[in-house]
XYZ file of C-alpha atoms in Angstrom:
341
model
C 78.353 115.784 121.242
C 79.616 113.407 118.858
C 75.776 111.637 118.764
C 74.785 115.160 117.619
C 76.907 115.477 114.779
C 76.238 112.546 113.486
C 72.684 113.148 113.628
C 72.479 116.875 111.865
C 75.306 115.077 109.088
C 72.392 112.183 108.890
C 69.389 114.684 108.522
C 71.956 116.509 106.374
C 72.066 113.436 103.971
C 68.928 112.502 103.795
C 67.687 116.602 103.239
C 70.112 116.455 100.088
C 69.022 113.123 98.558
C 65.800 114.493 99.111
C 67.131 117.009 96.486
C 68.984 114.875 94.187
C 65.332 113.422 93.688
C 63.234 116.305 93.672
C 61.260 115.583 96.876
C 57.979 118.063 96.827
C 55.128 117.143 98.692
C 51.428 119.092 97.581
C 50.518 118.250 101.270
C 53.725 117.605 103.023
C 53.826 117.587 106.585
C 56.303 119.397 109.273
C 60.509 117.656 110.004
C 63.812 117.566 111.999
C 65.912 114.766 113.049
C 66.840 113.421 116.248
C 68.706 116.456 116.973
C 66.260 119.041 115.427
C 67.055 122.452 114.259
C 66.597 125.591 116.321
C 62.850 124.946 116.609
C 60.432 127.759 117.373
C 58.781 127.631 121.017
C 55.564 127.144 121.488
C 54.101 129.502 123.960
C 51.232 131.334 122.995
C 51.250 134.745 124.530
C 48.232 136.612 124.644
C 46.028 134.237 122.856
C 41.937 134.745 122.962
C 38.550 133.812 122.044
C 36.625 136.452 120.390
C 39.748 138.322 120.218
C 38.440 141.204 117.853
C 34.859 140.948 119.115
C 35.570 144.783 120.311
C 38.065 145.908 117.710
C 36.813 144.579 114.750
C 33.609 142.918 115.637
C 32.390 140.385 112.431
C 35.601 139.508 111.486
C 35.745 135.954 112.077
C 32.556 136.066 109.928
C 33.908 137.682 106.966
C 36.964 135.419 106.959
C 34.446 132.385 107.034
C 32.566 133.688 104.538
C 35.118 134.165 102.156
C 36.274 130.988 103.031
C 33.336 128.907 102.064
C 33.054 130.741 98.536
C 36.275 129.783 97.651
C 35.281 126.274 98.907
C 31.988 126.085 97.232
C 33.957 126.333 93.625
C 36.556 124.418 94.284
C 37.400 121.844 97.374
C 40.651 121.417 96.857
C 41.250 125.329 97.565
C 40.083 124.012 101.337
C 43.153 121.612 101.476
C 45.399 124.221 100.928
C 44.264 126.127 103.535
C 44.876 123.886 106.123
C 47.898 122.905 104.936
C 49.042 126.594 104.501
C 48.329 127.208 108.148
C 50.600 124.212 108.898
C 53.666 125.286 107.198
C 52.997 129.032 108.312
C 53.036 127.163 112.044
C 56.133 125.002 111.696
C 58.294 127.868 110.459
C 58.974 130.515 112.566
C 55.657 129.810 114.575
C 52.565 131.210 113.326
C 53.224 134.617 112.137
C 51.847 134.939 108.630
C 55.911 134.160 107.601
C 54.937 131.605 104.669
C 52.388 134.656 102.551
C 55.585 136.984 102.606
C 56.990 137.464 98.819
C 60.169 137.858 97.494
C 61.977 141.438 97.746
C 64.930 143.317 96.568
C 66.094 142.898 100.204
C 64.998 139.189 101.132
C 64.649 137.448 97.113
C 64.252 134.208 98.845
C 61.420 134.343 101.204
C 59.684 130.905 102.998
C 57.533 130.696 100.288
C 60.208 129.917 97.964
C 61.543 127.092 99.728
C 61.770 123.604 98.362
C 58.733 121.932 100.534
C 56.705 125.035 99.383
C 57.482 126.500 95.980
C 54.672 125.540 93.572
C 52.684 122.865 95.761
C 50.888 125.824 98.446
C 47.969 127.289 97.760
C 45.431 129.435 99.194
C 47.224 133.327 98.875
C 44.869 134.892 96.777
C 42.309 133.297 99.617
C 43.830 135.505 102.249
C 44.304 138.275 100.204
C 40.628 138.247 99.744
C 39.765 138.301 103.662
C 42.489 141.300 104.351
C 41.126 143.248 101.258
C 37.654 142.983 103.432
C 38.987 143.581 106.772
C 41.135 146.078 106.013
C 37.492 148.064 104.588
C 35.900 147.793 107.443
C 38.701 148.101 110.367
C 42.090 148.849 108.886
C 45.258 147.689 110.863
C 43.323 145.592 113.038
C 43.328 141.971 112.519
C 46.450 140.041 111.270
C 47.827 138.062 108.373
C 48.469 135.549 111.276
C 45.199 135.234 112.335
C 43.494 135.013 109.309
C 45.636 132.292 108.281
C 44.926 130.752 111.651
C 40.867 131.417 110.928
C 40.895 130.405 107.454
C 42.502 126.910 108.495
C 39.910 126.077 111.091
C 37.228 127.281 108.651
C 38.320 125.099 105.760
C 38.378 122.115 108.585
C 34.695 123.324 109.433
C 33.687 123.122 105.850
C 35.763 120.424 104.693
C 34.237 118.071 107.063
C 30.502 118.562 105.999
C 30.225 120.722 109.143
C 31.271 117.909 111.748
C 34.539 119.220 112.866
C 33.800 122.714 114.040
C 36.282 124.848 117.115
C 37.065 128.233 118.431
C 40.143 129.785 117.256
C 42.288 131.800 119.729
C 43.616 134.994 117.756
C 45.732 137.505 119.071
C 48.866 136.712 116.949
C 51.178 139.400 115.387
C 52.857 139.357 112.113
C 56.277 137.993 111.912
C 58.910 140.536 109.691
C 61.147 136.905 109.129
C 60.696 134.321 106.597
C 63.555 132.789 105.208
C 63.614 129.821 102.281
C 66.511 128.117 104.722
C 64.433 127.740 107.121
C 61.768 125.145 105.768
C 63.595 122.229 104.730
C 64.980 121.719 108.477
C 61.518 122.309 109.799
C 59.202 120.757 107.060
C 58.769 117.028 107.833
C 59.725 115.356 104.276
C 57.619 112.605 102.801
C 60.214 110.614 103.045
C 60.695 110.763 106.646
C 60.407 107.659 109.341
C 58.511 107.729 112.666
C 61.582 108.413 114.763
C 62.514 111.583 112.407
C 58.234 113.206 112.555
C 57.936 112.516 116.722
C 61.469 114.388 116.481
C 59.968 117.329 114.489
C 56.568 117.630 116.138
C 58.120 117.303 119.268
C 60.085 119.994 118.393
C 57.197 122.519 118.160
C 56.032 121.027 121.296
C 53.202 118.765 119.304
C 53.080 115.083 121.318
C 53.377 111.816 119.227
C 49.757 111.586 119.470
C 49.191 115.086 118.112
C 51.230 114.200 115.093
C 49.333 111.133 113.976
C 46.052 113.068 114.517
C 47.601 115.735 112.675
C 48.566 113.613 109.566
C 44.629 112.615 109.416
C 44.615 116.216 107.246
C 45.750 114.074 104.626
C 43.018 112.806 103.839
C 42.350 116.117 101.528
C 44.792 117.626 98.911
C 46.861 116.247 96.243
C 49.986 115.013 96.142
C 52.872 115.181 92.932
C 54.117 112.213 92.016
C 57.030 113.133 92.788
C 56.860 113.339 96.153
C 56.280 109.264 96.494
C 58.414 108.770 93.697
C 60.656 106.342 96.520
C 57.491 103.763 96.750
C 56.802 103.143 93.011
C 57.721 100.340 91.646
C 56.507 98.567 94.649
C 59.000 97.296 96.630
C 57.314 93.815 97.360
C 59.726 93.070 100.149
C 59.045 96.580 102.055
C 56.077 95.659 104.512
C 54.727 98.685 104.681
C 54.472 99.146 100.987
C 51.850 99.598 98.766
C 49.119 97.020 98.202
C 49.460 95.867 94.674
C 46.282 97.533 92.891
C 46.899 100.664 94.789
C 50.265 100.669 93.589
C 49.214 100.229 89.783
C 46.252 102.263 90.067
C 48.544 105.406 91.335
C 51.548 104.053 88.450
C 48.842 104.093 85.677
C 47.563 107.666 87.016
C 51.415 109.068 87.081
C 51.990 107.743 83.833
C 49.218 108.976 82.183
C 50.529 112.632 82.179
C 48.887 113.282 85.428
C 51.127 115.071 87.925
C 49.502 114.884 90.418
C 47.373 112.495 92.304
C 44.717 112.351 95.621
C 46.003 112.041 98.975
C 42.698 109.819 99.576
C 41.130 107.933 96.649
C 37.627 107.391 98.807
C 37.043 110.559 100.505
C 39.494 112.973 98.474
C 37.563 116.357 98.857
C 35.833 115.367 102.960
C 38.122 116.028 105.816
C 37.253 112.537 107.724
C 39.227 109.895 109.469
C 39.532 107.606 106.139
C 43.234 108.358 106.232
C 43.598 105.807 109.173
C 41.916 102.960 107.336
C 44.075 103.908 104.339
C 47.181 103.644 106.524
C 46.003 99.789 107.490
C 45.426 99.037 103.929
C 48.350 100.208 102.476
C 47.095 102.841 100.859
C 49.056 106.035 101.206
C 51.291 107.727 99.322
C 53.873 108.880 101.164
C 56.739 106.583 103.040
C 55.793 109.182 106.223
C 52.244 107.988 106.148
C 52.950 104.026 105.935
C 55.421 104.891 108.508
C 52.665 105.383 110.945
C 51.727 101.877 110.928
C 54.861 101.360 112.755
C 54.911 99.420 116.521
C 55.081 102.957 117.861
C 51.967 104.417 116.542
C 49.838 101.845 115.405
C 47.571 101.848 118.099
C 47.195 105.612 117.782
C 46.217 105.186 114.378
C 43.322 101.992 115.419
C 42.399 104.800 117.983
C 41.314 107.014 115.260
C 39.332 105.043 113.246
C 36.391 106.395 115.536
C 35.540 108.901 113.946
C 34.251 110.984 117.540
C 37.392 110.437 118.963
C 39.904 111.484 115.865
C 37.644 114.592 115.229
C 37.734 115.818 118.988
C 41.179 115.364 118.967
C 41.847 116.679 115.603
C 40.421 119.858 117.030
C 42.480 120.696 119.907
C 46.108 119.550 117.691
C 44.712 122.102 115.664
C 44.326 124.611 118.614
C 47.761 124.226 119.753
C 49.308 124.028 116.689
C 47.910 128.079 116.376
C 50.247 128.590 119.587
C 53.192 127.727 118.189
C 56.096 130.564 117.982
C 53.505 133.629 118.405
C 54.411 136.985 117.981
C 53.431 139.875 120.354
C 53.821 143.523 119.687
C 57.550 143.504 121.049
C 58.684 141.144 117.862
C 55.698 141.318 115.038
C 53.669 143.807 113.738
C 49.735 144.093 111.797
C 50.724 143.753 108.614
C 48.696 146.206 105.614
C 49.313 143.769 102.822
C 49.795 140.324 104.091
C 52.193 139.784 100.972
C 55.093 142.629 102.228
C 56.147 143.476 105.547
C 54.986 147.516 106.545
């Protein structure tokens, strides 16, 4: 009992220093502590392939359409994507709870949260895709699913077309999203090893699933902000910065840039450069250098074969879609993905 309280009052700490120093990641990953916060479980009721194939039968092809428009002008729309899908997942399970907007009722929706409140992208995106399914077979499909659909498509396209996978669907729209709830199940970019196998764990995602996981970052941008706790190098930190990617990511901060690339080789290909970047010291965030800990190293050598991080990369990315669904007993189909019916 007393370990317990000393771990929420540690998390607790940490959550508000996080504050104090304005802690926003633009591709932050899921986080609780060793005694995590009512996490959502992850069954997956219901789940299918070709769920709609009857109901609503080309919808997984207008999504992916849509998808690889908004792709074709601009990457970095792709990132978001997948990350959006992530933070939908890891709060409140994947229920479409992250598109919700504010209301006279609920003014501080997940959205609004301090892990997500101007760093996600990628609502106008699935606005898009319900606009068009909604036209051709109205109250069908879900928010939740096209978030799920537009994830795995981005991955798809992201990847030059290597890292394709089915997408169960089946998922109801949640009527909950609260700002509260993302900071205790956001992992921060500040956090350790012991603090992201907590969190994943949490949502039922192995330590293995959370490294492959954290490959995503190898897409996106990141504020400055967010790895504000690594710059100036800390030359006595061994798992700091090498020294020219250190002043090559102070020189691009300082230079009025807000924001810089997750991945300076491969920024706009979803690959397995990440894990290199790990070895070399050349990540951004204290959460990614953690990963070169005694704990997960050899996960991360794993996945610098490329085969082996993408087929694993694919079914994280499966499971991660069970997290927390809703049925018909506890969600609904949403008619605007932005507003609950």
């Amino acid at each position: 009992m007393a370990s317990d309280k000393l771990a929420a009052l540690a998390l607790l700490l940490a959550l508000l220093g996080c504050v104090a120093h304005t802690c926003q990641a633009s591709y932050g990953y899921p986080y609780p502590s060793s005694a995590p916060a009512k996490s959502t479980p992850p069954a997956a009721p219901a789940l299918s392939y070709a769920y709609y194939y009857k109901t609503c039968k080309g919808a997984e092809k207008i999504v992916r359409d849509v998808v690889q428009a908004e792709i074709k002008r601009n990457r970095g729309i792709g990132a978001g994507l997948i990350r959006l899908f992530f933070h939908d997942c890891f709060v409140q399970g994947c229920d479409a709870s992250v598109l919700l907007d504010k209301t006279q009722a609920n003014e501080q929706t997940e959205k609004f949260g301090l892990p997500n409140i101007g760093s996600l992208r990628g609502f106008e995106v699935i606005d898009k895709i319900k606009t068009k399914l909604e036209a051709k077979c109205k109250g069908v499909v879900s928010c939740a699913d096209i978030v799920a659909y537009a994830g795995r498509d981005a991955t798809y396209f992201l990847s030059n077309k290597k890292v394709y996978f089915e997408m169960p669907a089946g998922r109801y729209d949640g009527r909950i999203s609260s700002a509260n709830e993302t900071l205790f199940n956001l992992p921060p970019p500040f956090a350790d090893v012991a603090l992201l196998e907590a969190m994943f764990a949490a949502k039922g995602l192995s330590l293995d699933e959370m490294v492959t996981l954290s490959g995503a970052h190898t897409v996106g941008i990141s504020h400055c902000s967010s790895f504000g706790d690594r710059l100036p190098r800390n030359t006595s930190d061994p798992k700091a910065m090498n020294s020219r990617y250190a002043k090559s990511v102070t020189m691009k901060c300082k230079s009025g840039s807000s924001t810089v690339d997750q991945d300076i080789y491969t920024p706009n290909t979803l690959d397995n450069r990440y894990y290199k970047n790990v070895l070399n010291h050349e990540v951004l965030f204290t959460s990614d250098a953690a990963l070169e800990s005694s704990k997960t190293k050899y996960l991360v050598k794993q996945n610098l074969k490329p085969y082996l991080w993408e087929a694993k990369f694919k079914k994280a990315m499966r499971k991660m879609g069970g997290i927390g669904v809703k049925t018909s007993a506890n969600g609904e189909i949403r008619k605007n993905c932005r507003l609950i019916n």
